[in-house]
Structure formats: structure tokens, C-alpha cells
mmCIF file of C-alpha atoms in Angstrom:
data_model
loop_
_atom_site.group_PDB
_atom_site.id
_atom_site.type_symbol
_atom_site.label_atom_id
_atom_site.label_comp_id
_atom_site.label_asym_id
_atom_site.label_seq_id
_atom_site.Cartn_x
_atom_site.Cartn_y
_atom_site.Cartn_z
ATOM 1 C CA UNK A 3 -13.177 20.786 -10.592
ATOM 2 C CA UNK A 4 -11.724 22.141 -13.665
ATOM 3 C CA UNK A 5 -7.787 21.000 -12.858
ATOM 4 C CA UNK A 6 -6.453 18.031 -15.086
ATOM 5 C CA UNK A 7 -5.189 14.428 -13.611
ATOM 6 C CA UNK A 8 -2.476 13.411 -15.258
ATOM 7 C CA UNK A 9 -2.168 9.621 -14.176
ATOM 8 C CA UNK A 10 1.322 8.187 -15.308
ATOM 9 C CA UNK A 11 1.595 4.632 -15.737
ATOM 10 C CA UNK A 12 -0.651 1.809 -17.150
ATOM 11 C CA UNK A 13 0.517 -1.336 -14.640
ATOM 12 C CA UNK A 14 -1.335 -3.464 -12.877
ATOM 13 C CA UNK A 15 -2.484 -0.844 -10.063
ATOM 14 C CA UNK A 16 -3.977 1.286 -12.352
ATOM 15 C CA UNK A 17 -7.348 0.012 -11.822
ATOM 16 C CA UNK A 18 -10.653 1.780 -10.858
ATOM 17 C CA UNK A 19 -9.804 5.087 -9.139
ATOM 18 C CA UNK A 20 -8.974 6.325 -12.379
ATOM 19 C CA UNK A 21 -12.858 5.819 -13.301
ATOM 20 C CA UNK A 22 -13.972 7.742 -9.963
ATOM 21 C CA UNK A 23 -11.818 10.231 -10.391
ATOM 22 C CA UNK A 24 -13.159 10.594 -14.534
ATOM 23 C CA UNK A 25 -16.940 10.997 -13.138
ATOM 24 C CA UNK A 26 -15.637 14.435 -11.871
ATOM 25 C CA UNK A 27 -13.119 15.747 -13.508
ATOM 26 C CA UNK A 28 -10.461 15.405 -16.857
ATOM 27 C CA UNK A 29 -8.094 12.672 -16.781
ATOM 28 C CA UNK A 30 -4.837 12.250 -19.311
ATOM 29 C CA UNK A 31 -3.246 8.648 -18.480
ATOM 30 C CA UNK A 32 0.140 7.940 -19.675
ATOM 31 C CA UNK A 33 2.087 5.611 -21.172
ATOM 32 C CA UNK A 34 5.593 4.911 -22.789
ATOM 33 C CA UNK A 35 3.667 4.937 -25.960
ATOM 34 C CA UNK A 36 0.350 6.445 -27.082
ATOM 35 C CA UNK A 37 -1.011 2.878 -27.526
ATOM 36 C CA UNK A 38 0.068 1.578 -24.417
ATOM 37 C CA UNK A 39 -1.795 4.244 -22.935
ATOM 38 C CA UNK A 40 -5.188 3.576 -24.950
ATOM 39 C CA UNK A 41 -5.021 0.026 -24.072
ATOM 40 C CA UNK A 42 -4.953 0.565 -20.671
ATOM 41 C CA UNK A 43 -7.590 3.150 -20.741
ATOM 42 C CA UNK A 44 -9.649 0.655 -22.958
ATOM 43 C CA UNK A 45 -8.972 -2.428 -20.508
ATOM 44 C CA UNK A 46 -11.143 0.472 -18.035
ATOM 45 C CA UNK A 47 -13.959 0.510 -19.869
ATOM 46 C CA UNK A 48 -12.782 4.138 -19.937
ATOM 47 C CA UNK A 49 -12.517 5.230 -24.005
ATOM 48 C CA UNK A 50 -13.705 8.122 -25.063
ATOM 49 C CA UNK A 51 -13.679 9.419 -21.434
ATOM 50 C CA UNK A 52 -10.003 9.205 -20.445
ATOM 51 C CA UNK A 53 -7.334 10.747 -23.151
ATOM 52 C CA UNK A 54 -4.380 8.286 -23.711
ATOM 53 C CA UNK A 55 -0.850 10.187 -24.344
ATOM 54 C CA UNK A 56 2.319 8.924 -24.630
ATOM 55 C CA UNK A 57 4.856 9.736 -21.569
ATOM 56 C CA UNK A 58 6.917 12.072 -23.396
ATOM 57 C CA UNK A 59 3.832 14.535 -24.225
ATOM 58 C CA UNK A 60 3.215 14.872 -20.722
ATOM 59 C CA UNK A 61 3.252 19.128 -19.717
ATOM 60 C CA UNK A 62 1.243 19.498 -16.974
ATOM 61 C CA UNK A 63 -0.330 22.632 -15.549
ATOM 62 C CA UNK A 64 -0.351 24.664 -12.618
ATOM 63 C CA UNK A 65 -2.933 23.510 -10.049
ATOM 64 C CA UNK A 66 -3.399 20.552 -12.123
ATOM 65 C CA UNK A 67 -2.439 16.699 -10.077
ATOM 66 C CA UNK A 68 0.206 14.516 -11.597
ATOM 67 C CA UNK A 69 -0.240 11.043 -10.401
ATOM 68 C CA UNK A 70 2.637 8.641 -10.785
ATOM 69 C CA UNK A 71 2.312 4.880 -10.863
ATOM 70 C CA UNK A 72 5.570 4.035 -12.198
ATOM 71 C CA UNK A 73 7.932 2.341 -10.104
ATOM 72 C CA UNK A 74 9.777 4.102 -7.251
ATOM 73 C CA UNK A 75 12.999 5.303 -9.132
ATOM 74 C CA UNK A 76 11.048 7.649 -11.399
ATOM 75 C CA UNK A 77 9.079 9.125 -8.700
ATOM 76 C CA UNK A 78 11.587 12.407 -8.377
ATOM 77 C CA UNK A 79 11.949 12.808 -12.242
ATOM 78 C CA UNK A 80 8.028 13.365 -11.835
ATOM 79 C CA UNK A 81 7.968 15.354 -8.612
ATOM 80 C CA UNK A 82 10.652 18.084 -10.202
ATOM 81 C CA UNK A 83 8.390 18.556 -13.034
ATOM 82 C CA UNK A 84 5.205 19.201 -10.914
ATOM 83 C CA UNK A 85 7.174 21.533 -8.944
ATOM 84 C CA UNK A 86 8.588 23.553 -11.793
ATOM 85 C CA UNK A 87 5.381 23.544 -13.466
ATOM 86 C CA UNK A 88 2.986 24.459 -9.753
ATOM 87 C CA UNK A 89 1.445 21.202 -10.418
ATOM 88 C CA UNK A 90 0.219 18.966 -7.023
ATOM 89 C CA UNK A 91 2.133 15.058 -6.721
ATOM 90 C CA UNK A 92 0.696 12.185 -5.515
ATOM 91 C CA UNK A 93 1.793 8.259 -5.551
ATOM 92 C CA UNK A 94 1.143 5.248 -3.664
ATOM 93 C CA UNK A 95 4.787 4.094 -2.154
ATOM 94 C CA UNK A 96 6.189 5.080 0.845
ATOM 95 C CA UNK A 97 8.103 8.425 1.840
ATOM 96 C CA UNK A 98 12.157 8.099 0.516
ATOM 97 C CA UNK A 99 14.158 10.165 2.154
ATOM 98 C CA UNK A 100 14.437 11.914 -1.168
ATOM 99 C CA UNK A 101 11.205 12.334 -1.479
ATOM 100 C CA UNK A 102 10.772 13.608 1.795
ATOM 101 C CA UNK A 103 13.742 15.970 0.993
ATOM 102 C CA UNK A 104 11.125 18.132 -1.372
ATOM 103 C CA UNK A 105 8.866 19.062 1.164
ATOM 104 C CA UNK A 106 9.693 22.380 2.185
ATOM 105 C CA UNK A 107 9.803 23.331 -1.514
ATOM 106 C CA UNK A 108 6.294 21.939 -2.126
ATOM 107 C CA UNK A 109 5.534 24.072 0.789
ATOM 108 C CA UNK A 110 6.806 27.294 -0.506
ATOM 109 C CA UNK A 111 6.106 26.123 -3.912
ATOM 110 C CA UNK A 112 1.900 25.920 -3.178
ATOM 111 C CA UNK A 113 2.048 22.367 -4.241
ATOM 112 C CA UNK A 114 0.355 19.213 -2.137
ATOM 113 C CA UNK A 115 2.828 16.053 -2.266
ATOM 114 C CA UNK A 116 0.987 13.138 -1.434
ATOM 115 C CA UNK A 117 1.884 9.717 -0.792
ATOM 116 C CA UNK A 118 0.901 7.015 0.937
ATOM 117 C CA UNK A 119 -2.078 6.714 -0.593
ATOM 118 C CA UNK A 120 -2.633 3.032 -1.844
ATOM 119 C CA UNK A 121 -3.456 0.273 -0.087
ATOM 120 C CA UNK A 122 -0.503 -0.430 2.100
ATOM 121 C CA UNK A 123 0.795 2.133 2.735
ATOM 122 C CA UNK A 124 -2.796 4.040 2.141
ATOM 123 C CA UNK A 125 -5.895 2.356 3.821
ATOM 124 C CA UNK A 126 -3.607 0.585 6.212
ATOM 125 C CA UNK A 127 -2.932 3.885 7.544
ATOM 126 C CA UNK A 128 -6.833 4.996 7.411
ATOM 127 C CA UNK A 129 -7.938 1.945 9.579
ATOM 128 C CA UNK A 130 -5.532 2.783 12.257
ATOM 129 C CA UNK A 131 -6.322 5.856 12.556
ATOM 130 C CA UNK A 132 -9.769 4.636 12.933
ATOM 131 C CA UNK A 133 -9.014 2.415 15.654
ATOM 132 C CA UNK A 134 -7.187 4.715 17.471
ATOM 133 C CA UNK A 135 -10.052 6.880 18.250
ATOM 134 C CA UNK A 136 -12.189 4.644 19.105
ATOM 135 C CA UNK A 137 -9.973 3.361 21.642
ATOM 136 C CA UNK A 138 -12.169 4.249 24.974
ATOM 137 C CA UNK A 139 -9.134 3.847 27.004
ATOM 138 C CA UNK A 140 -7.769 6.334 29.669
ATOM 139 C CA UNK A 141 -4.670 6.800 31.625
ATOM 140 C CA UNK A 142 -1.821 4.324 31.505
ATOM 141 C CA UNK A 143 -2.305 1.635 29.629
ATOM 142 C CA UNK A 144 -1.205 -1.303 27.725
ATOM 143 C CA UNK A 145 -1.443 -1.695 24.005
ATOM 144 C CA UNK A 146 -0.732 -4.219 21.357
ATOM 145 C CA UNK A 147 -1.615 -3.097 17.808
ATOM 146 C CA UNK A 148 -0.876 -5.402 14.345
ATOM 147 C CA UNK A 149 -1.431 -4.222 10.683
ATOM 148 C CA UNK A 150 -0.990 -7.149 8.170
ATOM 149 C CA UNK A 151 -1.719 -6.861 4.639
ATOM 150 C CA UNK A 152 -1.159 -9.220 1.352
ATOM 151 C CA UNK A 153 -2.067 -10.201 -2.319
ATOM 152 C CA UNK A 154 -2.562 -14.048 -2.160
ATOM 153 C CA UNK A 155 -4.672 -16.151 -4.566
ATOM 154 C CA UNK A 156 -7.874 -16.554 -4.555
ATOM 155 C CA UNK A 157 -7.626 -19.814 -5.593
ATOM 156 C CA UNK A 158 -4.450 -21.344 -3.182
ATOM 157 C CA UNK A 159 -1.894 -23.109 -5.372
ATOM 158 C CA UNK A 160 0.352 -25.464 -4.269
ATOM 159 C CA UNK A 161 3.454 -22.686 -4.091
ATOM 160 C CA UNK A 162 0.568 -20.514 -1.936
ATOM 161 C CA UNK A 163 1.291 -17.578 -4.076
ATOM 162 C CA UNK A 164 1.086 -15.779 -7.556
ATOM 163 C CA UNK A 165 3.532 -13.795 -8.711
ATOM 164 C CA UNK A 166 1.391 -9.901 -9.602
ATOM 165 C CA UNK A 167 3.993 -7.609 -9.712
ATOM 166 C CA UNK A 168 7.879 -7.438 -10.237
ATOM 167 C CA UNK A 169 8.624 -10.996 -9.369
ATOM 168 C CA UNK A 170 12.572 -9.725 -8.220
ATOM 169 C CA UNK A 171 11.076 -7.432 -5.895
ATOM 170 C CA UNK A 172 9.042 -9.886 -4.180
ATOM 171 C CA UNK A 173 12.133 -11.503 -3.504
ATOM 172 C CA UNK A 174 14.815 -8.605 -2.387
ATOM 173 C CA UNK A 175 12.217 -7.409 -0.475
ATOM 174 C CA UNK A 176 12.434 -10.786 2.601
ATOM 175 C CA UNK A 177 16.299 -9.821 2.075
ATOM 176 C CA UNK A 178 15.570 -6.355 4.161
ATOM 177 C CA UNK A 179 15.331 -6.267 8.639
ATOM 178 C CA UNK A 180 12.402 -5.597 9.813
ATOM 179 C CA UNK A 181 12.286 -3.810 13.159
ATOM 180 C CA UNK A 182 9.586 -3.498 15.463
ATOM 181 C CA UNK A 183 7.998 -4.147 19.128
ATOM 182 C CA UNK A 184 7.529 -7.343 20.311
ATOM 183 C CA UNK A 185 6.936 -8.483 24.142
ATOM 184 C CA UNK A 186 7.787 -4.647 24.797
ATOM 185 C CA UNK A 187 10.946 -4.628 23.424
ATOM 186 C CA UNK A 188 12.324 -3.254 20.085
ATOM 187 C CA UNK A 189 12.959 -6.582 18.278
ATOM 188 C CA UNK A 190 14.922 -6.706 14.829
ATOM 189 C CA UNK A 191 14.454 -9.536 12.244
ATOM 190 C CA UNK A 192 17.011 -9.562 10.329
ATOM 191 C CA UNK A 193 15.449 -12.529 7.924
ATOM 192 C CA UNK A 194 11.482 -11.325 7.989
ATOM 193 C CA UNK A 195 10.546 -15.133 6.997
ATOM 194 C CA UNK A 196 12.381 -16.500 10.305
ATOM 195 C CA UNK A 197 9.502 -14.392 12.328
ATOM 196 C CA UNK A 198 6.453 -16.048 10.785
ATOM 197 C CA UNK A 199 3.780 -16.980 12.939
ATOM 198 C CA UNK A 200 0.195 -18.314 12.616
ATOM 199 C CA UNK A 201 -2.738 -15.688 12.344
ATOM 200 C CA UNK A 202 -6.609 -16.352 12.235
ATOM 201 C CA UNK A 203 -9.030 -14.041 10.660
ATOM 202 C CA UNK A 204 -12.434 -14.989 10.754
ATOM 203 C CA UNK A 205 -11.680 -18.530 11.477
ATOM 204 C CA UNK A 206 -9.434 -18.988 8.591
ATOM 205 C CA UNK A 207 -5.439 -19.236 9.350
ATOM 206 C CA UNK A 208 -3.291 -17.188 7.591
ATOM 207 C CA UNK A 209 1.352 -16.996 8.312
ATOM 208 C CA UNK A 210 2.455 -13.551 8.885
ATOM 209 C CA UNK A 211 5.646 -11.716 9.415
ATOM 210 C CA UNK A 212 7.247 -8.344 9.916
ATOM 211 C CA UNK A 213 8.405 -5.838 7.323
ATOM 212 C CA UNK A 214 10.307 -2.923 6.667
ATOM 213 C CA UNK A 215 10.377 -0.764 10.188
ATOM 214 C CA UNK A 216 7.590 -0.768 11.836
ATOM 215 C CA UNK A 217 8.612 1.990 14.118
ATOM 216 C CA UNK A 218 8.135 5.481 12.609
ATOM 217 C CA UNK A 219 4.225 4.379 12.627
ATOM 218 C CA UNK A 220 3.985 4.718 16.366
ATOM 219 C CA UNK A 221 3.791 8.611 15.977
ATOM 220 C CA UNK A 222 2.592 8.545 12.773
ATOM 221 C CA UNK A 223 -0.748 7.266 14.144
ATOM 222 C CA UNK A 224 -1.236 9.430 16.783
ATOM 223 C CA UNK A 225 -0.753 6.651 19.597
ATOM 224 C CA UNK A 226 -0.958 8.427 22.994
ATOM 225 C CA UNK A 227 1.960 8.586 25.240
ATOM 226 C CA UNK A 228 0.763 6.776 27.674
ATOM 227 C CA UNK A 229 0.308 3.778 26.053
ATOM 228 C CA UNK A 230 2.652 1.083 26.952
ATOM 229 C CA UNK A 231 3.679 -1.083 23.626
ATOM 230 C CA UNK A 232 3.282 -4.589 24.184
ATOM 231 C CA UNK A 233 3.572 -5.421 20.678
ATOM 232 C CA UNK A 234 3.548 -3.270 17.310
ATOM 233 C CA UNK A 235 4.238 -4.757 14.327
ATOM 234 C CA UNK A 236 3.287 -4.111 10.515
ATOM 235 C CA UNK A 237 3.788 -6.434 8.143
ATOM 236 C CA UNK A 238 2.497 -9.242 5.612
ATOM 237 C CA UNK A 239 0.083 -11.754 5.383
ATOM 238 C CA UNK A 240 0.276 -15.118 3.526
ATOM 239 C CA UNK A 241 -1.707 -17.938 2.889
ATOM 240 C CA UNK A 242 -1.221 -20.659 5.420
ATOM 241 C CA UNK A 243 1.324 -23.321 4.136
ATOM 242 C CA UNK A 244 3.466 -20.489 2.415
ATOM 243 C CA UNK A 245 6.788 -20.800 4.885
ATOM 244 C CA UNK A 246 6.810 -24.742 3.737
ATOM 245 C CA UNK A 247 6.102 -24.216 -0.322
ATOM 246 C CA UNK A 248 8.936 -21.458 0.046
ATOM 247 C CA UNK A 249 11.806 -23.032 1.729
ATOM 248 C CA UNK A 250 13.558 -23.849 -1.251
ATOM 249 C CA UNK A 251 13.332 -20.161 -2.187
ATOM 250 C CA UNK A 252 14.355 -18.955 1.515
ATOM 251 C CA UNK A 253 17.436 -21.559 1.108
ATOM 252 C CA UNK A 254 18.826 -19.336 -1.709
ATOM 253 C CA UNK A 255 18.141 -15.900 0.371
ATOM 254 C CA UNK A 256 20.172 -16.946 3.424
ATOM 255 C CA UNK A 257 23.323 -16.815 1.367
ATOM 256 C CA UNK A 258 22.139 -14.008 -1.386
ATOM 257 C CA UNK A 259 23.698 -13.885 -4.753
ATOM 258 C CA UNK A 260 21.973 -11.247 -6.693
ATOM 259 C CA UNK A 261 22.281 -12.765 -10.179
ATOM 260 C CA UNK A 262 21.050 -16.430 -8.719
ATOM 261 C CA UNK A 263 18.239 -14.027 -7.490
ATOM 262 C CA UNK A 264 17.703 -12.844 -10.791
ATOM 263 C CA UNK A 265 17.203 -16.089 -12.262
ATOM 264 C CA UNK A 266 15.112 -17.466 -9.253
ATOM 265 C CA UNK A 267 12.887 -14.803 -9.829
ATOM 266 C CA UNK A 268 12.410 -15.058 -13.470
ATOM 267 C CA UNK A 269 11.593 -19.169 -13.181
ATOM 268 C CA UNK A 270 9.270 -18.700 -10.150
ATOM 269 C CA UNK A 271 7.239 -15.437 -12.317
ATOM 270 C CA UNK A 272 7.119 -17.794 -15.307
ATOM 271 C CA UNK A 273 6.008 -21.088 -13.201
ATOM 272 C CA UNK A 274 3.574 -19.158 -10.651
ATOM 273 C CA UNK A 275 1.881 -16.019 -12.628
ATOM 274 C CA UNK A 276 -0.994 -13.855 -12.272
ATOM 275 C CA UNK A 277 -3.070 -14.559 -15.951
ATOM 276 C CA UNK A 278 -5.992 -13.738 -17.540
ATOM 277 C CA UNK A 279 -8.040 -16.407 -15.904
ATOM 278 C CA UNK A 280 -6.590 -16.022 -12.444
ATOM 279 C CA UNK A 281 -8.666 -13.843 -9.603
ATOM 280 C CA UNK A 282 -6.442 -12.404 -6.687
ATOM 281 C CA UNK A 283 -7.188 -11.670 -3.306
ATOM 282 C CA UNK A 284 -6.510 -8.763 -0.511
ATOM 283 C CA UNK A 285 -6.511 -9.154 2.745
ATOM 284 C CA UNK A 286 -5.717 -6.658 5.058
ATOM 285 C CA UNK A 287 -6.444 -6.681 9.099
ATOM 286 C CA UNK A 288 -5.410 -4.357 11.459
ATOM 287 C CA UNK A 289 -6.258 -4.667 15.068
ATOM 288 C CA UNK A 290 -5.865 -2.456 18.154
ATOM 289 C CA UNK A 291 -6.020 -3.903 22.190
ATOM 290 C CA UNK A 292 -5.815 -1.267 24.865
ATOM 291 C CA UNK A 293 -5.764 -2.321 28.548
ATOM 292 C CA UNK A 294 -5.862 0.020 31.164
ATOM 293 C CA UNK A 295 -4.318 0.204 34.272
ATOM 294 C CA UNK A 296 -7.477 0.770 35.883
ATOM 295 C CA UNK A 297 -8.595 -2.627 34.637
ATOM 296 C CA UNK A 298 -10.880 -1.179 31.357
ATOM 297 C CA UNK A 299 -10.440 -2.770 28.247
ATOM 298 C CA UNK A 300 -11.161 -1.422 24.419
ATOM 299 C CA UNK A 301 -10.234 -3.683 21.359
ATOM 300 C CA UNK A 302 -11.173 -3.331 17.656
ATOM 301 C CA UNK A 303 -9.882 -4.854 14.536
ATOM 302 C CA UNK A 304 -11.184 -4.162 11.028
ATOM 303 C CA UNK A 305 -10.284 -6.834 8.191
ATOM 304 C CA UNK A 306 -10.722 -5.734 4.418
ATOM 305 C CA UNK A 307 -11.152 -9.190 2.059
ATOM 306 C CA UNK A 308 -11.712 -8.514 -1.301
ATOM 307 C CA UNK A 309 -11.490 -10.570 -4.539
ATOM 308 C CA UNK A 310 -10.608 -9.568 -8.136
ATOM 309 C CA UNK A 311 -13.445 -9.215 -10.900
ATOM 310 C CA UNK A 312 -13.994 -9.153 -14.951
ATOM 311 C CA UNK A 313 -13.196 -5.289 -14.179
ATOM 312 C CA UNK A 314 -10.177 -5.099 -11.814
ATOM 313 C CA UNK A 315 -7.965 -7.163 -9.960
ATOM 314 C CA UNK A 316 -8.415 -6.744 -6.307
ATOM 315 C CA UNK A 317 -4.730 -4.739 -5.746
ATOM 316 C CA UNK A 318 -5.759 -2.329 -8.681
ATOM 317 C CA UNK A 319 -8.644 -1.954 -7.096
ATOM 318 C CA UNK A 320 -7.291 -1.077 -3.465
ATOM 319 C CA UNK A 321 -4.461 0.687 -4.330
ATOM 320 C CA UNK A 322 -6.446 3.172 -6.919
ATOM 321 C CA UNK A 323 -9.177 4.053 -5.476
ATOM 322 C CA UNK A 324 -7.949 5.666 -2.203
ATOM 323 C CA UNK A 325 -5.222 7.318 -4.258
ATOM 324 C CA UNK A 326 -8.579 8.576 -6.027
ATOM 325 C CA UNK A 327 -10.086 9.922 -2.836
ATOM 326 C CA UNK A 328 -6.655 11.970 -2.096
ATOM 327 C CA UNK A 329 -6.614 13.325 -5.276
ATOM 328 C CA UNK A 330 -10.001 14.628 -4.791
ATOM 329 C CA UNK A 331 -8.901 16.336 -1.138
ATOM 330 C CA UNK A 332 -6.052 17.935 -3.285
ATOM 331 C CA UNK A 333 -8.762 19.555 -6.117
ATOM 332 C CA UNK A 334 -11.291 20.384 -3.622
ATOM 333 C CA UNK A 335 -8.303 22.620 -1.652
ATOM 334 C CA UNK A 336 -9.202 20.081 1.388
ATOM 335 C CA UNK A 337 -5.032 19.716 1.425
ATOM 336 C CA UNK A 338 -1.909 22.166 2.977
ATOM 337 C CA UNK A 339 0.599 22.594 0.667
ATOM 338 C CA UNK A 340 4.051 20.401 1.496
ATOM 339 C CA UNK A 341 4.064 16.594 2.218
ATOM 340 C CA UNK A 342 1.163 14.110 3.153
ATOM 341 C CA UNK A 343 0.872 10.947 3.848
ATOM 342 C CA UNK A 344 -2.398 9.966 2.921
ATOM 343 C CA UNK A 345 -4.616 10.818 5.798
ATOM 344 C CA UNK A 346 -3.343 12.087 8.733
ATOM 345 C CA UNK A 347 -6.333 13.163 10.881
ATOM 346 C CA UNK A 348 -9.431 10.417 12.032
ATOM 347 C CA UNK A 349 -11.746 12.957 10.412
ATOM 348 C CA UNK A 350 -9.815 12.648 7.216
ATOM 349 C CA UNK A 351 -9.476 8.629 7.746
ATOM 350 C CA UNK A 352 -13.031 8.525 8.113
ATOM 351 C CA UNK A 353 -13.849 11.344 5.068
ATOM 352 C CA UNK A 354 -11.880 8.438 2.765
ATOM 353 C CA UNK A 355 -13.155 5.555 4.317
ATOM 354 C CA UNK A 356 -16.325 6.849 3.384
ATOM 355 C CA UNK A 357 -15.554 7.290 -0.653
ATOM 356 C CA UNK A 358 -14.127 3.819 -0.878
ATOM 357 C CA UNK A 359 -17.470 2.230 0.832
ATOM 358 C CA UNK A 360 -19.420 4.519 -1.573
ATOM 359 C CA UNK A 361 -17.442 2.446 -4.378
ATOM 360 C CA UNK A 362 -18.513 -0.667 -2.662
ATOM 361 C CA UNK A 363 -14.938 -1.008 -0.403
ATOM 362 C CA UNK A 364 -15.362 -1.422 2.873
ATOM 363 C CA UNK A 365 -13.636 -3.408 5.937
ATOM 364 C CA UNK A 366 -15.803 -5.691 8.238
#
């Protein structure tokens, strides 16, 4: 593959897809400065391999990928160059409407616009495709399907949290509804928190609740009309204890005043961080029950647990490499011009499931 990456942004998911994707082919990662950029590449293990540039040297080519990792307002500013220059997209953070808005142009333009493609959204969305196939279930049916994902500590603390990526965000983001199926009815949440409920995995108890809309993913996962929804929700997973360590912080989001958020959010970052010495953990389960009206029965789940290391924390890990695995689909031509989101077959689920358990990823 002769086509450049050009991987923007040197935050903490910029982990180890960036060294898959430098055992095949050239990779430029940027940053606001040219130092910035060659201490994240050295923090890879990845000088002499990966060029570091500054942001503003960034000129990609045609049929080259440009990857960004910076947060979500600067995704269009990136997407307008690639198109102007022919160059493919791709990112990790869901569809925006704006976003979306560019996909006839990619179309027209030759260009693959990728998204999706981290961990959630991105495996998330592999998993269930997974389990949708395998789902020997035919005819009518009932089905109840769950996808939970979240960054917790691998060491619990006594807030049941650490704080690994804008701490502000983490907050706004219990102030948005969630919307979803529940007891076969669309159900709305308007305060995500108020819905948590216990979940085991592997013996081990977990809280989880609802986020963002869970509906869109009902088609987007190919779940056959038949199917009756008993309950289909996506959403977040927390250590167990986490509703009670975060009252206090739920007390100032019933009554929301953005610069008290702003202030909440810098004193909980500064008392509850991510450092040096800390190792996160990821887990993600998502589970599928089909019963048919002819009194068969098919259910799956497949839980991902991972831990951080010396060489990546375990959400730079997870959210890289599968963005990796798309990127190679887009150089290999394996792609359609115009919008993806990550995979959107089970035989391309299953072509990415197997690159991340080559790189030692896989769910149980």
C-alpha cells in the first residue's frame, strides 16, 4: 500500500493502531506543534518509523487516508480538505448530521468517509453484528438485545471513576435523553442516571444506564422484521457503587448551570485523574436473546475486558486499533466510496474482528 496516513491528533486515543497500521504502510501523525507530534510518536515506541509534523503542514494527497482524532468540532474543517484534495476520511465519533450531510459528495467525489470506527461506536457495532447472525431463530419472535460499554478503573476508587478524557464532557453528556425500548415500548430518560440498574458480567456487578438514542441502531444492525423488541438499549457501564459516590454530582445536574458545571468539572478532573501510575479498564458486553414463537430459543453475548499496559491505556488501545483495521479496508479498495459506519456487513464484522484478535483483542 503505497497511500500515506495522515493521523491528526496526539490525545489519549491515539494508541496502538497507529503501530499496525506503520507495519504496512507510511504514517505522518500530527500535532499543533512539531514536538507535540514527536512526543506522541515517541510515547509509541514509534520514532524513526512514524514522521511527526505540525498541524499546519498537513497537505494530504489524493488516495491518501486522513485520520482525525481531534475532538468533534474540527471533524468538518478536516473532511473539506480530504474532499478538495481526493483524500479518504475516517474518525472514531458518531455520524453528525453534518457529517452525514457530505456523503453524496464523498460519493461523487471517489472518497470513503468512515466513522464509527472506535470502540463505541466501532467494535460495539462489530459484536452485534456478530450476534445477529448467529441468531438461529426463525419466524416471529421475541428479542431483547443490550450493548453497554465503559472506561472504569482498574483499580476502583472510592468516587468509582477516573476522569480520562475531557472531564466537562463527561458531565454534559448525563445532561442529554436517552431514548430507547424498554418492556416493548419506546421509553425516554430524560436524566440517563435516573435509569441505572444493576448488571452482572461474569459474576461481577456492574450499574448501567441508557445513552444518547438508542433507536437508529435497530436498522443499523440488520435486526429482522420480525423480531418483536422486548428491550433495546445501548448505553454505559459503571463500576458498581458509582450512582452513590456521584449523587453529589447528579444534585448539581438536576438544576444545570453551565458555569457551576464548569467548575464541577475542573475540581472533580483535578481530585479523580487518570496519571502516570494509574491502569484503566474497558468493558464492553453486548448480548442478544431471541425467542421464537415456535418455542426455539438462541442467545449470545460477547464481553470484551481489557486492562491498560506500560504501552497503551486500554481506551487507546480499543479505540485505535479498529480505526486501524478500517483504514486498511479503505487502502486495500475493500470500501465504496460515500459514508460508512465502520462495518456494516457480518462478513466485514467478522474480517475486523479478526485483525483486532490478531493484535491480541478479542471478546470472550
Amino acid at each position: 500500500m503505497a497511500d500515506t496516513v495522515h493521523w491528526v491528533g496526539t490525545g489519549l486515543s491515539t494508541g496502538g493502531g497507529v503501530r499496525v497500521l506503520a507495519d504496512t504502510t507510511d504514517v505522518v501523525l500530527y500535532g499543533r506543534t512539531r514536538d507535540k507530534a514527536a512526543a506522541c510518536v515517541d510515547r509509541l515506541g514509534l520514532t524513526g518509523r512514524v514522521t511527526p509534523r505540525a498541524l499546519d503542514e498537513l497537505e494530504p494527497g489524493r488516495g491518501d487516508v486522513v485520520v482525525s482524532m481531534l475532538p468533534a468540532t474540527e471533524h468538518v474543517r478536516l473532511l473539506k480538505l480530504s474532499l478538495a484534495n481526493g483524500s479518504h476520511y475516517a474518525n472514531t465519533s458518531y455520524v453528525s448530521d453534518e457529517i452525514a450531510g457530505y456523503a453524496d459528495a464523498a460519493r461523487d467525489a471517489g472518497v470513503v468517509l468512515l466513522t464509527e470506527a472506535g470502540l463505541d461506536p466501532g467494535i460495539d457495532h462489530l459484536l452485534a453484528h456478530d450476534l445477529v447472525a448467529r441468531a438461529e431463530v426463525e419466524g416471529p419472535a421475541t428479542a431483547t438485545f443490550t450493548s453497554y460499554c465503559g472506561g472504569i478503573p482498574a483499580v476502583p476508587n472510592e468516587f468509582r471513576y477516573r476522569f480520562s478524557w475531557a472531564p466537562r464532557g463527561v458531565l454534559t453528556a448525563l445532561l442529554s435523553p436517552a431514548r430507547y425500548i424498554e418492556g416493548g415500548v419506546e421509553t425516554v430518560a430524560e436524566r440517563p442516571w435516573e435509569a441505572t440498574a444493576g448488571h452482572v458480567l461474569r459474576g461481577e456487578r456492574f450499574e448501567a444506564y441508557p445513552n444518547r438514542d438508542s433507536l437508529p441502531f435497530v436498522q443499523q444492525y440488520h435486526l429482522p422484521s420480525q423480531w418483536r423488541l422486548e428491550r433495546f438499549v445501548r448505553g454505559t457501564l459503571r463500576l458498581d457503587g458509582w450512582l452513590q459516590a456521584w449523587e453529589p454530582v447528579f444534585a448539581e445536574l438536576r438544576d444545570p448551570d453551565p458555569d457551576r458545571i464548569t467548575a464541577l468539572a475542573t475540581d472533580l478532573a483535578a481530585r479523580y485523574p487518570t496519571t502516570e501510575t494509574d491502569r484503566d479498564r474497558v468493558v464492553l458486553a453486548v448480548a442478544l436473546t431471541v425467542r421464537g414463537d415456535d418455542g426455539t430459543e438462541w442467545s449470545g453475548e460477547h464481553v470484551l475486558d481489557v486492562v491498560g499496559d506500560d504501552n497503551d491505556s486500554a481506551m487507546a488501545r480499543l479505540v485505535s486499533t479498529p480505526l486501524a483495521a478500517g483504514i486498511t479496508d479503505i487502502l486495500a479498495g475493500a470500501l465504496e466510496p460515500g459514508l460508512h459506519r465502520a462495518a456494516e456487513s457480518v462478513d466485514t464484522a467478522r474480517r475486523w474482528l479478526e485483525i483486532l484478535a490478531r493484535q491480541g483483542i478479542g471478546a470472550r
